[in-house]
mmCIF file of C-alpha atoms in Angstrom:
data_model
loop_
_atom_site.group_PDB
_atom_site.id
_atom_site.type_symbol
_atom_site.label_atom_id
_atom_site.label_comp_id
_atom_site.label_asym_id
_atom_site.label_seq_id
_atom_site.Cartn_x
_atom_site.Cartn_y
_atom_site.Cartn_z
ATOM 1 C CA UNK A 1 113.839 88.440 85.490
ATOM 2 C CA UNK A 2 117.533 87.346 86.646
ATOM 3 C CA UNK A 3 118.437 88.288 83.473
ATOM 4 C CA UNK A 4 117.617 92.230 83.604
ATOM 5 C CA UNK A 5 119.969 94.561 85.013
ATOM 6 C CA UNK A 6 119.416 95.917 88.541
ATOM 7 C CA UNK A 7 119.235 99.632 87.232
ATOM 8 C CA UNK A 8 115.768 98.535 84.645
ATOM 9 C CA UNK A 9 114.700 95.831 87.964
ATOM 10 C CA UNK A 10 114.700 98.997 90.194
ATOM 11 C CA UNK A 11 113.053 101.348 87.852
ATOM 12 C CA UNK A 12 110.021 98.260 87.317
ATOM 13 C CA UNK A 13 109.476 98.071 90.517
ATOM 14 C CA UNK A 14 108.980 101.838 91.620
ATOM 15 C CA UNK A 15 106.494 101.289 88.359
ATOM 16 C CA UNK A 16 105.069 99.061 90.185
ATOM 17 C CA UNK A 17 105.103 100.884 93.704
ATOM 18 C CA UNK A 18 103.601 103.777 91.644
ATOM 19 C CA UNK A 19 100.875 101.656 90.205
ATOM 20 C CA UNK A 20 99.147 100.461 93.444
ATOM 21 C CA UNK A 21 99.842 103.256 95.073
ATOM 22 C CA UNK A 22 97.896 105.771 92.755
ATOM 23 C CA UNK A 23 95.125 102.203 91.542
ATOM 24 C CA UNK A 24 94.961 102.337 95.256
ATOM 25 C CA UNK A 25 93.568 105.854 95.782
ATOM 26 C CA UNK A 26 96.561 105.939 98.599
ATOM 27 C CA UNK A 27 98.311 109.578 98.109
ATOM 28 C CA UNK A 28 97.801 110.826 101.092
ATOM 29 C CA UNK A 29 99.207 108.008 103.177
ATOM 30 C CA UNK A 30 102.316 108.628 101.373
ATOM 31 C CA UNK A 31 102.321 112.752 101.045
ATOM 32 C CA UNK A 32 102.084 111.853 105.046
ATOM 33 C CA UNK A 33 104.602 109.314 105.167
ATOM 34 C CA UNK A 34 106.936 111.810 103.293
ATOM 35 C CA UNK A 35 106.142 114.590 105.695
ATOM 36 C CA UNK A 36 107.000 112.576 108.306
ATOM 37 C CA UNK A 37 110.226 111.119 106.950
ATOM 38 C CA UNK A 38 110.751 115.068 106.179
ATOM 39 C CA UNK A 39 110.493 115.950 109.711
ATOM 40 C CA UNK A 40 113.182 112.914 110.614
ATOM 41 C CA UNK A 41 116.049 114.088 108.044
ATOM 42 C CA UNK A 42 115.592 117.738 109.726
ATOM 43 C CA UNK A 43 115.909 115.853 113.932
ATOM 44 C CA UNK A 44 118.743 114.084 112.296
ATOM 45 C CA UNK A 45 120.616 116.548 110.461
ATOM 46 C CA UNK A 46 120.116 118.563 113.868
ATOM 47 C CA UNK A 47 121.580 116.043 116.199
ATOM 48 C CA UNK A 48 124.839 115.209 113.172
ATOM 49 C CA UNK A 49 125.289 119.362 113.870
ATOM 50 C CA UNK A 50 124.738 119.404 117.884
ATOM 51 C CA UNK A 51 127.288 115.965 118.178
ATOM 52 C CA UNK A 52 129.797 118.303 115.994
ATOM 53 C CA UNK A 53 129.127 121.042 118.165
ATOM 54 C CA UNK A 54 129.822 119.275 121.373
ATOM 55 C CA UNK A 55 133.057 117.980 120.435
ATOM 56 C CA UNK A 56 134.316 120.740 119.752
ATOM 57 C CA UNK A 57 133.024 123.699 122.011
ATOM 58 C CA UNK A 58 136.154 123.782 124.156
ATOM 59 C CA UNK A 59 137.813 125.374 120.901
ATOM 60 C CA UNK A 60 134.404 126.977 120.036
ATOM 61 C CA UNK A 61 135.195 128.525 123.474
ATOM 62 C CA UNK A 62 138.483 129.811 123.017
ATOM 63 C CA UNK A 63 137.270 132.496 120.192
ATOM 64 C CA UNK A 64 137.097 135.545 120.418
ATOM 65 C CA UNK A 65 133.894 136.993 121.947
ATOM 66 C CA UNK A 66 132.948 138.616 118.326
ATOM 67 C CA UNK A 67 134.021 135.608 116.130
ATOM 68 C CA UNK A 68 131.571 133.207 118.736
ATOM 69 C CA UNK A 69 128.941 135.580 117.733
ATOM 70 C CA UNK A 70 129.124 135.465 114.603
ATOM 71 C CA UNK A 71 130.020 131.738 113.906
ATOM 72 C CA UNK A 72 126.338 131.106 117.171
ATOM 73 C CA UNK A 73 124.824 133.965 114.436
ATOM 74 C CA UNK A 74 124.935 132.170 111.568
ATOM 75 C CA UNK A 75 123.539 128.744 112.598
ATOM 76 C CA UNK A 76 120.478 130.568 114.382
ATOM 77 C CA UNK A 77 120.165 132.256 111.350
ATOM 78 C CA UNK A 78 120.207 128.887 109.426
ATOM 79 C CA UNK A 79 118.122 127.368 111.979
ATOM 80 C CA UNK A 80 115.983 129.903 111.371
ATOM 81 C CA UNK A 81 115.477 129.458 107.583
ATOM 82 C CA UNK A 82 114.751 125.554 108.041
ATOM 83 C CA UNK A 83 112.429 126.463 110.260
ATOM 84 C CA UNK A 84 110.663 128.805 108.275
ATOM 85 C CA UNK A 85 111.258 126.893 105.100
ATOM 86 C CA UNK A 86 109.482 124.244 106.846
ATOM 87 C CA UNK A 87 106.343 125.422 108.164
ATOM 88 C CA UNK A 88 105.874 128.353 105.867
ATOM 89 C CA UNK A 89 106.364 127.490 102.054
ATOM 90 C CA UNK A 90 105.348 124.219 101.397
ATOM 91 C CA UNK A 91 106.194 123.463 98.591
ATOM 92 C CA UNK A 92 107.011 126.784 97.768
ATOM 93 C CA UNK A 93 107.827 128.593 94.456
ATOM 94 C CA UNK A 94 110.922 129.140 92.688
ATOM 95 C CA UNK A 95 111.734 132.275 94.336
ATOM 96 C CA UNK A 96 111.859 130.672 98.026
ATOM 97 C CA UNK A 97 113.105 128.082 96.775
ATOM 98 C CA UNK A 98 116.340 130.636 95.885
ATOM 99 C CA UNK A 99 116.263 132.083 99.077
ATOM 100 C CA UNK A 100 115.814 129.495 101.293
ATOM 101 C CA UNK A 101 119.465 128.387 99.665
ATOM 102 C CA UNK A 102 120.822 131.952 99.485
ATOM 103 C CA UNK A 103 120.494 132.328 103.055
ATOM 104 C CA UNK A 104 122.354 128.281 103.260
ATOM 105 C CA UNK A 105 125.497 129.976 101.636
ATOM 106 C CA UNK A 106 125.695 132.815 103.394
ATOM 107 C CA UNK A 107 125.288 131.661 106.655
ATOM 108 C CA UNK A 108 127.452 128.687 105.649
ATOM 109 C CA UNK A 109 130.004 130.911 103.924
ATOM 110 C CA UNK A 110 129.584 132.929 107.732
ATOM 111 C CA UNK A 111 130.627 130.284 109.726
ATOM 112 C CA UNK A 112 133.638 129.179 107.577
ATOM 113 C CA UNK A 113 135.055 132.225 107.304
ATOM 114 C CA UNK A 114 135.197 132.610 110.923
ATOM 115 C CA UNK A 115 136.590 128.822 111.362
ATOM 116 C CA UNK A 116 139.160 129.856 108.675
ATOM 117 C CA UNK A 117 140.297 133.400 110.801
ATOM 118 C CA UNK A 118 140.484 131.185 114.074
ATOM 119 C CA UNK A 119 142.576 128.637 112.459
ATOM 120 C CA UNK A 120 145.311 130.491 110.664
ATOM 121 C CA UNK A 121 148.234 130.305 112.259
ATOM 122 C CA UNK A 122 151.293 132.811 111.730
ATOM 123 C CA UNK A 123 149.596 134.845 109.315
#
């Protein structure tokens, strides 16, 4: 076992775990575990974005009303997209996933564009 490459050893460990889950009939338990991990991941993302916002809220407060509206509106659209995809379309189709990533991309672009416009000095 010591002479095996780390990649092969990792793959063999995953195969043993998958075989044990299948043999024990624990697919439902694994599904709920992954569901809980998905919720924890969303909570971690929200906490990270909140901590970034909290450290920069003084700077954002100095932006124009329109810029703040677009920035916060895009953030709300992204959050709504995340909640809707989590609550409504699990596991979803290919088109659902495409729309999910397109909405995130457009909201991210809007936020980036507002940030860029507010940080352009002298032009």
